[in-house]
PDB file of C-alpha atoms and ligand atoms in Angstrom:
ATOM      1  CA  MET A  29      41.590 -66.006  47.363  1.00 89.00           C
ATOM      2  CA  SER A  30      37.842 -65.634  47.640  1.00 95.00           C
ATOM      3  CA  THR A  31      35.385 -66.712  50.267  1.00 97.00           C
ATOM      4  CA  LEU A  32      31.613 -67.117  50.284  1.00 98.00           C
ATOM      5  CA  SER A  33      30.723 -64.440  52.811  1.00 98.00           C
ATOM      6  CA  TYR A  34      26.927 -64.840  52.733  1.00 98.00           C
ATOM      7  CA  ALA A  35      24.424 -67.151  51.080  1.00 98.00           C
ATOM      8  CA  ARG A  36      20.764 -67.954  51.323  1.00 98.00           C
ATOM      9  CA  TYR A  37      18.339 -69.484  48.877  1.00 98.00           C
ATOM     10  CA  GLY A  38      14.738 -70.535  48.577  1.00 98.00           C
ATOM     11  CA  LYS A  39      11.519 -70.208  46.585  1.00 98.00           C
ATOM     12  CA  ASP A  40       9.978 -66.866  45.788  1.00 98.00           C
ATOM     13  CA  ASN A  41       6.502 -66.075  44.458  1.00 98.00           C
ATOM     14  CA  VAL A  42       4.819 -69.219  45.767  1.00 98.00           C
ATOM     15  CA  ARG A  43       1.153 -68.459  45.178  1.00 98.00           C
ATOM     16  CA  VAL A  44      -1.265 -70.105  47.594  1.00 98.00           C
ATOM     17  CA  TYR A  45      -5.022 -69.941  48.048  1.00 98.00           C
ATOM     18  CA  LYS A  46      -6.852 -71.494  50.966  1.00 98.00           C
ATOM     19  CA  VAL A  47     -10.575 -71.834  51.527  1.00 98.00           C
ATOM     20  CA  THR A  48     -12.125 -72.468  54.938  1.00 97.00           C
ATOM     21  CA  ARG A  49     -15.587 -73.994  54.861  1.00 98.00           C
ATOM     22  CA  ASN A  50     -17.427 -72.948  58.013  1.00 97.00           C
ATOM     23  CA  ASP A  51     -20.162 -74.946  59.756  1.00 98.00           C
ATOM     24  CA  ASP A  52     -22.707 -72.186  59.093  1.00 98.00           C
ATOM     25  CA  GLY A  53     -22.276 -72.617  55.317  1.00 97.00           C
ATOM     26  CA  THR A  54     -20.152 -69.495  54.807  1.00 98.00           C
ATOM     27  CA  GLN A  55     -16.646 -69.740  53.401  1.00 98.00           C
ATOM     28  CA  ASP A  56     -13.505 -67.685  54.104  1.00 98.00           C
ATOM     29  CA  VAL A  57     -10.715 -67.342  51.575  1.00 98.00           C
ATOM     30  CA  CYS A  58      -7.097 -66.282  51.785  1.00 98.00           C
ATOM     31  CA  GLU A  59      -4.765 -65.701  48.831  1.00 98.00           C
ATOM     32  CA  MET A  60      -1.109 -65.038  49.439  1.00 98.00           C
ATOM     33  CA  THR A  61       2.338 -65.063  47.870  1.00 98.00           C
ATOM     34  CA  VAL A  62       5.094 -66.633  49.942  1.00 99.00           C
ATOM     35  CA  CYS A  63       8.870 -66.363  49.797  1.00 99.00           C
ATOM     36  CA  THR A  64      11.109 -68.719  51.808  1.00 99.00           C
ATOM     37  CA  LEU A  65      14.878 -68.233  52.100  1.00 99.00           C
ATOM     38  CA  LEU A  66      17.138 -70.523  54.110  1.00 98.00           C
ATOM     39  CA  GLU A  67      20.578 -69.972  55.628  1.00 98.00           C
ATOM     40  CA  GLY A  68      22.829 -72.526  57.326  1.00 98.00           C
ATOM     41  CA  ASP A  69      25.439 -75.140  56.603  1.00 98.00           C
ATOM     42  CA  ILE A  70      24.940 -74.841  52.862  1.00 98.00           C
ATOM     43  CA  ALA A  71      28.149 -73.251  51.589  1.00 98.00           C
ATOM     44  CA  GLU A  72      29.504 -76.399  49.952  1.00 98.00           C
ATOM     45  CA  SER A  73      26.808 -76.285  47.321  1.00 98.00           C
ATOM     46  CA  TRP A  74      28.320 -72.982  46.166  1.00 98.00           C
ATOM     47  CA  THR A  75      31.989 -73.766  46.749  1.00 98.00           C
ATOM     48  CA  LYS A  76      32.348 -77.563  46.272  1.00 98.00           C
ATOM     49  CA  SER A  77      29.398 -78.519  44.055  1.00 98.00           C
ATOM     50  CA  ASP A  78      28.075 -80.624  46.935  1.00 98.00           C
ATOM     51  CA  ASN A  79      24.283 -80.422  47.222  1.00 98.00           C
ATOM     52  CA  LYS A  80      23.758 -82.887  50.087  1.00 98.00           C
ATOM     53  CA  ASN A  81      22.564 -80.138  52.462  1.00 98.00           C
ATOM     54  CA  ILE A  82      20.409 -78.402  49.907  1.00 98.00           C
ATOM     55  CA  VAL A  83      16.703 -78.598  50.712  1.00 98.00           C
ATOM     56  CA  ALA A  84      15.558 -78.069  47.125  1.00 98.00           C
ATOM     57  CA  THR A  85      13.596 -74.921  46.480  1.00 98.00           C
ATOM     58  CA  ASP A  86      10.881 -77.213  45.129  1.00 98.00           C
ATOM     59  CA  THR A  87      10.786 -78.946  48.545  1.00 98.00           C
ATOM     60  CA  GLN A  88      10.372 -75.529  50.152  1.00 98.00           C
ATOM     61  CA  LYS A  89       7.438 -74.808  47.835  1.00 98.00           C
ATOM     62  CA  GLN A  90       5.801 -78.174  48.636  1.00 98.00           C
ATOM     63  CA  THR A  91       6.295 -77.418  52.334  1.00 98.00           C
ATOM     64  CA  VAL A  92       4.404 -74.143  51.957  1.00 99.00           C
ATOM     65  CA  TYR A  93       1.411 -76.042  50.522  1.00 98.00           C
ATOM     66  CA  VAL A  94       1.529 -78.754  53.206  1.00 98.00           C
ATOM     67  CA  MET A  95       1.806 -76.212  56.039  1.00 98.00           C
ATOM     68  CA  ALA A  96      -1.075 -74.202  54.550  1.00 98.00           C
ATOM     69  CA  LYS A  97      -3.194 -77.378  54.606  1.00 98.00           C
ATOM     70  CA  LEU A  98      -2.203 -78.407  58.158  1.00 98.00           C
ATOM     71  CA  HIS A  99      -2.254 -75.002  59.883  1.00 98.00           C
ATOM     72  CA  PRO A 100      -4.176 -71.731  59.925  1.00 98.00           C
ATOM     73  CA  VAL A 101      -2.967 -69.160  57.382  1.00 98.00           C
ATOM     74  CA  ASN A 102      -4.602 -66.287  59.243  1.00 98.00           C
ATOM     75  CA  PRO A 103      -3.096 -64.185  60.726  1.00 98.00           C
ATOM     76  CA  PRO A 104      -0.148 -64.233  58.292  1.00 98.00           C
ATOM     77  CA  GLU A 105       2.223 -63.491  61.202  1.00 98.00           C
ATOM     78  CA  LEU A 106       1.330 -66.903  62.645  1.00 98.00           C
ATOM     79  CA  PHE A 107       1.601 -68.734  59.324  1.00 98.00           C
ATOM     80  CA  ALA A 108       5.006 -67.172  58.548  1.00 99.00           C
ATOM     81  CA  SER A 109       6.234 -68.157  62.034  1.00 99.00           C
ATOM     82  CA  ILE A 110       4.924 -71.715  61.675  1.00 98.00           C
ATOM     83  CA  LEU A 111       6.808 -72.081  58.392  1.00 98.00           C
ATOM     84  CA  GLY A 112      10.035 -70.604  59.758  1.00 98.00           C
ATOM     85  CA  ASP A 113       9.854 -72.793  62.857  1.00 98.00           C
ATOM     86  CA  HIS A 114       9.175 -75.861  60.720  1.00 98.00           C
ATOM     87  CA  PHE A 115      12.296 -75.372  58.580  1.00 98.00           C
ATOM     88  CA  LEU A 116      14.490 -75.139  61.717  1.00 98.00           C
ATOM     89  CA  ASN A 117      12.883 -78.225  63.335  1.00 98.00           C
ATOM     90  CA  GLN A 118      12.972 -80.314  60.189  1.00 98.00           C
ATOM     91  CA  TYR A 119      16.562 -79.542  59.108  1.00 98.00           C
ATOM     92  CA  SER A 120      19.262 -79.385  61.779  1.00 98.00           C
ATOM     93  CA  HIS A 121      21.753 -77.812  59.343  1.00 98.00           C
ATOM     94  CA  ILE A 122      19.458 -74.875  58.600  1.00 98.00           C
ATOM     95  CA  HIS A 123      20.135 -72.024  61.028  1.00 98.00           C
ATOM     96  CA  VAL A 124      17.919 -69.191  59.838  1.00 98.00           C
ATOM     97  CA  ALA A 125      14.641 -69.242  57.909  1.00 99.00           C
ATOM     98  CA  HIS A 126      13.272 -66.047  56.373  1.00 99.00           C
ATOM     99  CA  VAL A 127       9.608 -66.217  55.433  1.00 99.00           C
ATOM    100  CA  THR A 128       7.712 -63.414  53.705  1.00 99.00           C
ATOM    101  CA  VAL A 129       3.953 -63.662  53.283  1.00 99.00           C
ATOM    102  CA  THR A 130       2.134 -61.141  51.083  1.00 98.00           C
ATOM    103  CA  VAL A 131      -1.647 -61.238  51.465  1.00 98.00           C
ATOM    104  CA  HIS A 132      -3.846 -60.213  48.542  1.00 98.00           C
ATOM    105  CA  LYS A 133      -7.171 -58.621  49.282  1.00 98.00           C
ATOM    106  CA  TRP A 134     -10.409 -60.540  48.899  1.00 98.00           C
ATOM    107  CA  THR A 135     -13.189 -58.566  50.571  1.00 98.00           C
ATOM    108  CA  ARG A 136     -16.529 -60.252  51.102  1.00 98.00           C
ATOM    109  CA  MET A 137     -19.223 -58.912  48.735  1.00 98.00           C
ATOM    110  CA  GLU A 138     -22.386 -57.286  50.006  1.00 98.00           C
ATOM    111  CA  VAL A 139     -25.317 -58.662  48.008  1.00 98.00           C
ATOM    112  CA  ASP A 140     -28.932 -57.644  48.707  1.00 98.00           C
ATOM    113  CA  GLY A 141     -27.601 -55.685  51.690  1.00 98.00           C
ATOM    114  CA  LYS A 142     -26.035 -58.799  53.270  1.00 98.00           C
ATOM    115  CA  PRO A 143     -22.510 -60.250  53.410  1.00 98.00           C
ATOM    116  CA  HIS A 144     -22.390 -62.933  50.717  1.00 98.00           C
ATOM    117  CA  PRO A 145     -21.402 -66.390  52.022  1.00 98.00           C
ATOM    118  CA  HIS A 146     -18.806 -67.154  49.333  1.00 98.00           C
ATOM    119  CA  SER A 147     -18.271 -64.211  46.933  1.00 98.00           C
ATOM    120  CA  PHE A 148     -15.441 -61.694  47.222  1.00 98.00           C
ATOM    121  CA  LEU A 149     -14.000 -58.694  45.386  1.00 98.00           C
ATOM    122  CA  ARG A 150     -10.623 -57.037  45.074  1.00 98.00           C
ATOM    123  CA  ASP A 151     -11.483 -53.581  46.409  1.00 96.00           C
ATOM    124  CA  GLY A 152      -7.958 -52.249  46.745  1.00 95.00           C
ATOM    125  CA  GLU A 153      -4.477 -53.104  45.581  1.00 96.00           C
ATOM    126  CA  GLU A 154      -2.773 -52.654  48.957  1.00 98.00           C
ATOM    127  CA  LYS A 155      -1.002 -55.700  50.329  1.00 98.00           C
ATOM    128  CA  ARG A 156      -0.503 -56.915  53.879  1.00 98.00           C
ATOM    129  CA  VAL A 157       3.113 -58.035  54.130  1.00 98.00           C
ATOM    130  CA  VAL A 158       4.651 -60.046  56.963  1.00 99.00           C
ATOM    131  CA  GLU A 159       8.298 -61.005  57.305  1.00 98.00           C
ATOM    132  CA  ALA A 160       9.237 -63.588  59.948  1.00 99.00           C
ATOM    133  CA  VAL A 161      12.817 -64.600  60.645  1.00 99.00           C
ATOM    134  CA  ALA A 162      13.310 -67.731  62.734  1.00 99.00           C
ATOM    135  CA  GLY A 163      16.885 -68.154  63.960  1.00 98.00           C
ATOM    136  CA  ARG A 164      18.148 -71.241  65.751  1.00 98.00           C
ATOM    137  CA  GLY A 165      18.387 -70.300  69.436  1.00 97.00           C
ATOM    138  CA  GLN A 166      17.385 -66.755  68.555  1.00 98.00           C
ATOM    139  CA  GLY A 167      13.617 -66.847  68.609  1.00 98.00           C
ATOM    140  CA  ILE A 168      11.404 -65.318  65.948  1.00 98.00           C
ATOM    141  CA  THR A 169      11.385 -61.700  64.810  1.00 98.00           C
ATOM    142  CA  ILE A 170       8.299 -60.434  63.024  1.00 98.00           C
ATOM    143  CA  LYS A 171       7.812 -57.348  60.905  1.00 98.00           C
ATOM    144  CA  SER A 172       4.260 -56.607  59.754  1.00 98.00           C
ATOM    145  CA  GLY A 173       3.314 -54.021  57.200  1.00 98.00           C
ATOM    146  CA  VAL A 174       1.280 -52.571  54.403  1.00 98.00           C
ATOM    147  CA  LYS A 175       2.434 -51.635  50.930  1.00 98.00           C
ATOM    148  CA  GLY A 176       0.777 -50.250  47.817  1.00 98.00           C
ATOM    149  CA  LEU A 177      -1.856 -48.184  49.648  1.00 98.00           C
ATOM    150  CA  LEU A 178      -2.433 -45.306  47.234  1.00 98.00           C
ATOM    151  CA  VAL A 179      -3.911 -42.122  48.737  1.00 98.00           C
ATOM    152  CA  LEU A 180      -4.502 -38.541  47.604  1.00 98.00           C
ATOM    153  CA  LYS A 181      -5.884 -35.393  49.209  1.00 98.00           C
ATOM    154  CA  SER A 182      -6.849 -32.438  47.038  1.00 98.00           C
ATOM    155  CA  THR A 183      -6.219 -29.843  49.769  1.00 98.00           C
ATOM    156  CA  GLY A 184      -5.180 -29.755  53.416  1.00 98.00           C
ATOM    157  CA  SER A 185      -1.443 -29.953  52.733  1.00 98.00           C
ATOM    158  CA  GLN A 186       1.244 -27.263  52.789  1.00 98.00           C
ATOM    159  CA  PHE A 187       4.999 -27.011  52.388  1.00 98.00           C
ATOM    160  CA  TRP A 188       6.765 -23.830  53.405  1.00 98.00           C
ATOM    161  CA  GLY A 189       9.600 -22.566  55.588  1.00 98.00           C
ATOM    162  CA  PHE A 190      12.115 -24.951  54.002  1.00 98.00           C
ATOM    163  CA  HIS A 191      15.774 -24.074  53.461  1.00 98.00           C
ATOM    164  CA  ARG A 192      16.390 -21.699  50.534  1.00 98.00           C
ATOM    165  CA  ASP A 193      19.613 -20.985  48.682  1.00 98.00           C
ATOM    166  CA  GLU A 194      20.833 -20.310  45.140  1.00 98.00           C
ATOM    167  CA  TYR A 195      19.694 -23.835  44.043  1.00 98.00           C
ATOM    168  CA  THR A 196      16.105 -23.385  45.210  1.00 98.00           C
ATOM    169  CA  ARG A 197      13.291 -22.867  42.691  1.00 98.00           C
ATOM    170  CA  LEU A 198      10.351 -24.431  44.563  1.00 97.00           C
ATOM    171  CA  PRO A 199       7.857 -21.798  45.759  1.00 97.00           C
ATOM    172  CA  GLU A 200       6.362 -22.090  49.241  1.00 98.00           C
ATOM    173  CA  VAL A 201       2.759 -23.350  49.215  1.00 97.00           C
ATOM    174  CA  TRP A 202      -0.013 -23.157  51.791  1.00 97.00           C
ATOM    175  CA  ASP A 203      -2.404 -25.370  49.806  1.00 97.00           C
ATOM    176  CA  ARG A 204      -1.317 -28.258  47.650  1.00 97.00           C
ATOM    177  CA  ILE A 205      -2.280 -31.737  46.484  1.00 98.00           C
ATOM    178  CA  LEU A 206      -0.686 -34.543  48.490  1.00 98.00           C
ATOM    179  CA  SER A 207      -0.486 -38.071  47.152  1.00 98.00           C
ATOM    180  CA  THR A 208       1.565 -41.061  48.201  1.00 98.00           C
ATOM    181  CA  GLU A 209       1.723 -44.842  48.080  1.00 98.00           C
ATOM    182  CA  VAL A 210       2.005 -45.907  51.692  1.00 98.00           C
ATOM    183  CA  GLU A 211       4.625 -48.426  52.706  1.00 98.00           C
ATOM    184  CA  ALA A 212       4.700 -48.915  56.472  1.00 98.00           C
ATOM    185  CA  GLN A 213       6.117 -51.633  58.693  1.00 98.00           C
ATOM    186  CA  TRP A 214       5.830 -52.260  62.394  1.00 98.00           C
ATOM    187  CA  ASN A 215       8.435 -54.376  64.171  1.00 98.00           C
ATOM    188  CA  TRP A 216       7.202 -56.548  67.022  1.00 98.00           C
ATOM    189  CA  ARG A 217       9.314 -57.085  70.123  1.00 98.00           C
ATOM    190  CA  PRO A 218      11.074 -60.381  69.334  1.00 98.00           C
ATOM    191  CA  PHE A 219       9.340 -63.624  70.286  1.00 98.00           C
ATOM    192  CA  HIS A 220      11.228 -66.341  72.167  1.00 98.00           C
ATOM    193  CA  ASP A 221       9.592 -69.133  70.174  1.00 98.00           C
ATOM    194  CA  LEU A 222       6.513 -70.221  68.238  1.00 98.00           C
ATOM    195  CA  ASP A 223       4.554 -70.756  71.467  1.00 98.00           C
ATOM    196  CA  GLU A 224       5.019 -67.094  72.347  1.00 98.00           C
ATOM    197  CA  VAL A 225       3.822 -66.081  68.861  1.00 98.00           C
ATOM    198  CA  LYS A 226       0.732 -68.266  69.422  1.00 98.00           C
ATOM    199  CA  LYS A 227       0.100 -66.586  72.772  1.00 98.00           C
ATOM    200  CA  GLU A 228       0.087 -63.170  71.098  1.00 97.00           C
ATOM    201  CA  VAL A 229      -1.911 -64.300  68.086  1.00 98.00           C
ATOM    202  CA  ALA A 230      -4.928 -62.136  68.909  1.00 98.00           C
ATOM    203  CA  ALA A 231      -2.815 -58.969  68.584  1.00 98.00           C
ATOM    204  CA  PHE A 232      -1.846 -59.242  64.908  1.00 98.00           C
ATOM    205  CA  ASN A 233      -5.113 -58.569  63.044  1.00 98.00           C
ATOM    206  CA  PRO A 234      -6.199 -55.650  65.295  1.00 98.00           C
ATOM    207  CA  ALA A 235      -2.712 -54.118  64.843  1.00 98.00           C
ATOM    208  CA  TRP A 236      -3.155 -54.299  61.072  1.00 98.00           C
ATOM    209  CA  ASP A 237      -6.611 -52.665  61.345  1.00 98.00           C
ATOM    210  CA  GLU A 238      -5.284 -49.960  63.685  1.00 98.00           C
ATOM    211  CA  ALA A 239      -2.208 -49.177  61.571  1.00 98.00           C
ATOM    212  CA  LYS A 240      -4.317 -48.798  58.436  1.00 98.00           C
ATOM    213  CA  LYS A 241      -6.964 -46.700  60.205  1.00 98.00           C
ATOM    214  CA  ILE A 242      -4.345 -44.435  61.808  1.00 98.00           C
ATOM    215  CA  THR A 243      -2.546 -44.014  58.489  1.00 98.00           C
ATOM    216  CA  LEU A 244      -5.702 -43.094  56.564  1.00 98.00           C
ATOM    217  CA  GLU A 245      -7.285 -40.902  59.249  1.00 98.00           C
ATOM    218  CA  THR A 246      -4.089 -38.959  59.930  1.00 98.00           C
ATOM    219  CA  PHE A 247      -3.541 -38.457  56.209  1.00 98.00           C
ATOM    220  CA  ALA A 248      -7.077 -37.152  55.794  1.00 98.00           C
ATOM    221  CA  LYS A 249      -7.452 -35.055  58.950  1.00 98.00           C
ATOM    222  CA  GLU A 250      -4.095 -33.326  59.429  1.00 97.00           C
ATOM    223  CA  ASN A 251      -3.420 -30.044  57.648  1.00 98.00           C
ATOM    224  CA  SER A 252      -0.041 -31.470  56.715  1.00 98.00           C
ATOM    225  CA  PRO A 253       3.006 -29.180  57.000  1.00 98.00           C
ATOM    226  CA  SER A 254       5.179 -31.845  55.287  1.00 98.00           C
ATOM    227  CA  VAL A 255       5.231 -35.539  54.494  1.00 98.00           C
ATOM    228  CA  GLN A 256       7.894 -35.768  57.207  1.00 98.00           C
ATOM    229  CA  ASN A 257       5.592 -34.496  59.965  1.00 98.00           C
ATOM    230  CA  THR A 258       2.588 -36.496  58.777  1.00 98.00           C
ATOM    231  CA  MET A 259       4.451 -39.816  58.784  1.00 98.00           C
ATOM    232  CA  TYR A 260       5.890 -39.077  62.240  1.00 98.00           C
ATOM    233  CA  LEU A 261       2.377 -38.514  63.634  1.00 98.00           C
ATOM    234  CA  MET A 262       1.222 -41.784  62.078  1.00 98.00           C
ATOM    235  CA  ALA A 263       4.110 -43.771  63.549  1.00 98.00           C
ATOM    236  CA  GLU A 264       3.676 -42.217  67.014  1.00 98.00           C
ATOM    237  CA  GLN A 265       0.017 -43.274  67.095  1.00 98.00           C
ATOM    238  CA  ILE A 266       0.768 -46.847  66.022  1.00 98.00           C
ATOM    239  CA  LEU A 267       3.318 -47.122  68.849  1.00 98.00           C
ATOM    240  CA  ALA A 268       0.677 -45.833  71.277  1.00 98.00           C
ATOM    241  CA  ALA A 269      -2.002 -48.220  69.975  1.00 98.00           C
ATOM    242  CA  VAL A 270       0.063 -51.437  69.828  1.00 98.00           C
ATOM    243  CA  PRO A 271       2.150 -51.916  72.994  1.00 97.00           C
ATOM    244  CA  ARG A 272       4.165 -54.877  71.707  1.00 98.00           C
ATOM    245  CA  VAL A 273       5.475 -52.952  68.701  1.00 98.00           C
ATOM    246  CA  ASP A 274       8.993 -51.593  69.260  1.00 98.00           C
ATOM    247  CA  ASN A 275       9.343 -49.379  66.204  1.00 98.00           C
ATOM    248  CA  VAL A 276       7.490 -48.269  63.104  1.00 98.00           C
ATOM    249  CA  GLU A 277       8.969 -47.543  59.695  1.00 98.00           C
ATOM    250  CA  TYR A 278       7.353 -45.452  56.954  1.00 98.00           C
ATOM    251  CA  SER A 279       8.494 -44.980  53.385  1.00 98.00           C
ATOM    252  CA  LEU A 280       6.380 -42.461  51.507  1.00 98.00           C
ATOM    253  CA  PRO A 281       6.936 -41.287  47.942  1.00 98.00           C
ATOM    254  CA  ASN A 282       5.697 -37.742  47.338  1.00 98.00           C
ATOM    255  CA  LYS A 283       3.809 -38.109  44.063  1.00 98.00           C
ATOM    256  CA  HIS A 284       3.805 -34.643  42.529  1.00 98.00           C
ATOM    257  CA  TYR A 285       0.927 -32.971  40.666  1.00 98.00           C
ATOM    258  CA  PHE A 286       2.140 -29.937  38.721  1.00 98.00           C
ATOM    259  CA  GLU A 287       0.035 -26.927  37.841  1.00 97.00           C
ATOM    260  CA  VAL A 288      -0.380 -26.338  34.094  1.00 98.00           C
ATOM    261  CA  ASP A 289      -0.051 -22.727  32.935  1.00 98.00           C
ATOM    262  CA  LEU A 290      -2.783 -22.253  30.319  1.00 98.00           C
ATOM    263  CA  SER A 291      -2.431 -18.472  29.976  1.00 98.00           C
ATOM    264  CA  TRP A 292      -1.243 -19.041  26.389  1.00 98.00           C
ATOM    265  CA  PHE A 293      -4.862 -20.013  25.563  1.00 98.00           C
ATOM    266  CA  ASN A 294      -6.778 -16.725  25.496  1.00 98.00           C
ATOM    267  CA  GLY A 295      -5.360 -15.850  28.938  1.00 98.00           C
ATOM    268  CA  LEU A 296      -7.061 -18.882  30.572  1.00 98.00           C
ATOM    269  CA  LYS A 297      -6.385 -18.780  34.330  1.00 98.00           C
ATOM    270  CA  ASN A 298      -5.206 -22.133  35.738  1.00 98.00           C
ATOM    271  CA  THR A 299      -2.502 -21.311  38.290  1.00 96.00           C
ATOM    272  CA  GLY A 300      -2.502 -20.475  42.010  1.00 94.00           C
ATOM    273  CA  LYS A 301      -6.049 -20.182  43.345  1.00 94.00           C
ATOM    274  CA  ASP A 302      -7.430 -20.748  39.809  1.00 97.00           C
ATOM    275  CA  ALA A 303      -5.669 -24.101  39.334  1.00 97.00           C
ATOM    276  CA  GLU A 304      -8.054 -26.930  38.450  1.00 98.00           C
ATOM    277  CA  VAL A 305      -6.245 -28.942  35.788  1.00 98.00           C
ATOM    278  CA  TYR A 306      -2.945 -30.504  36.881  1.00 98.00           C
ATOM    279  CA  ALA A 307      -0.363 -32.797  35.280  1.00 98.00           C
ATOM    280  CA  PRO A 308       0.302 -35.857  37.491  1.00 98.00           C
ATOM    281  CA  GLN A 309       4.032 -36.668  37.442  1.00 98.00           C
ATOM    282  CA  SER A 310       5.220 -40.266  37.260  1.00 96.00           C
ATOM    283  CA  ASP A 311       8.811 -39.273  38.027  1.00 97.00           C
ATOM    284  CA  PRO A 312      10.864 -38.050  39.687  1.00 98.00           C
ATOM    285  CA  ASN A 313       9.144 -38.278  43.064  1.00 98.00           C
ATOM    286  CA  GLY A 314      10.163 -37.246  46.541  1.00 98.00           C
ATOM    287  CA  LEU A 315      10.922 -40.160  48.852  1.00 98.00           C
ATOM    288  CA  ILE A 316      10.616 -39.612  52.597  1.00 98.00           C
ATOM    289  CA  GLN A 317      11.475 -42.349  55.089  1.00 98.00           C
ATOM    290  CA  CYS A 318      11.720 -42.689  58.848  1.00 98.00           C
ATOM    291  CA  THR A 319      11.826 -45.138  61.723  1.00 98.00           C
ATOM    292  CA  VAL A 320      10.143 -44.114  64.963  1.00 98.00           C
ATOM    293  CA  ALA A 321      11.121 -46.212  67.984  1.00 98.00           C
ATOM    294  CA  ARG A 322       9.520 -46.609  71.366  1.00 97.00           C
ATOM    295  CA  LYS A 323      11.800 -44.958  73.930  1.00 91.00           C
ATOM    296  CA  GLY A 324      13.796 -47.608  75.773  1.00 80.00           C
ATOM    297  CA  ALA A 325      12.716 -50.434  73.463  1.00 70.00           C
ATOM    298  CA  SER A 326      15.329 -53.097  73.021  1.00 58.00           C
ATOM    299  CA  PRO A 327      15.640 -54.646  69.551  1.00 52.00           C
ATOM    300  CA  LYS A 328      17.222 -57.829  70.992  1.00 50.00           C
ATOM    301  CA  LEU A 329      15.677 -60.697  72.949  1.00 52.00           C
TER     302      LEU A 329
HETATM  303  O1  URC B 416       6.504 -32.729  52.262  1.00 96.99           O
HETATM  304  C1  URC B 416       7.498 -32.426  51.588  1.00 96.99           C
HETATM  305  N1  URC B 416       8.741 -32.684  52.075  1.00 96.99           N
HETATM  306  C2  URC B 416       9.880 -32.381  51.379  1.00 96.99           C
HETATM  307  O2  URC B 416      11.024 -32.630  51.857  1.00 96.99           O
HETATM  308  C3  URC B 416       9.726 -31.787  50.102  1.00 96.99           C
HETATM  309  N2  URC B 416      10.595 -31.363  49.156  1.00 96.99           N
HETATM  310  C4  URC B 416       9.871 -30.892  48.105  1.00 96.99           C
HETATM  311  O3  URC B 416      10.371 -30.446  47.032  1.00 96.99           O
HETATM  312  N3  URC B 416       8.529 -30.985  48.388  1.00 96.99           N
HETATM  313  C5  URC B 416       8.413 -31.530  49.618  1.00 96.99           C
HETATM  314  N4  URC B 416       7.327 -31.873  50.365  1.00 96.99           N
END
């Protein structure tokens, strides 16, 4: 005998763009990709071919557009919560709504030394990602984050003192290149309902600014003894800067740059302190992850 032990479904990669026309003649734009996934009393679609409780994925997509028209899309934490809350209010047989909003960068152009009223550029590939989960009778949990933030430092990083045995080939280094693509998430203390999210709405954008600033400044300033230590320092500072955040997760690939021995070419020196030309490695890469929690923080409502 088999049983459906878990199911959810929805629309992924819903692309949405919203323009806000301000009274002063300037315009604001927001482009995002939304994923909605619903759980609830839906099993019979899988097990009995009965679709009566299925809110079509097309309906979910249309809902994203309607909600984007009726409500603010900024900050994305609010928009994701509005959508999740809507699905629970609209459909009594839906018990959990997962909403992911990925924001694509459009930075206002500077033209003639002034912010342009309606022209924007993509000046970085990093994404702001928000995941809201609205559960019936369980409030709303929100995870905010950044992904795809590519950084490199050409010095100011070391790695030594690590465990050595008969499998070890890696030499210790006191000066190396460090590069990673930052993925970080900060988990907010759960919200009782949409009204509580609205009350805290002013906290979301500054938290995003702080988390990005802390990540970049720590990366640049610390003489890093390891990716492990650097990410821990970043997470600690985010917890200190944003009181409502319970824990911070980092996932950092270590993107290696290997020295190239060119001594075969007339004794050309390109290793150790003479290294200038390196071979960037696409794979394999190190992958270092951690979660740093506020002491005494409770993950439950
Ligand atoms: O910062 C680092 N952490 C590691 O765990 C590790 N392992 C490795 O080979 N290089 C590095 N660098």
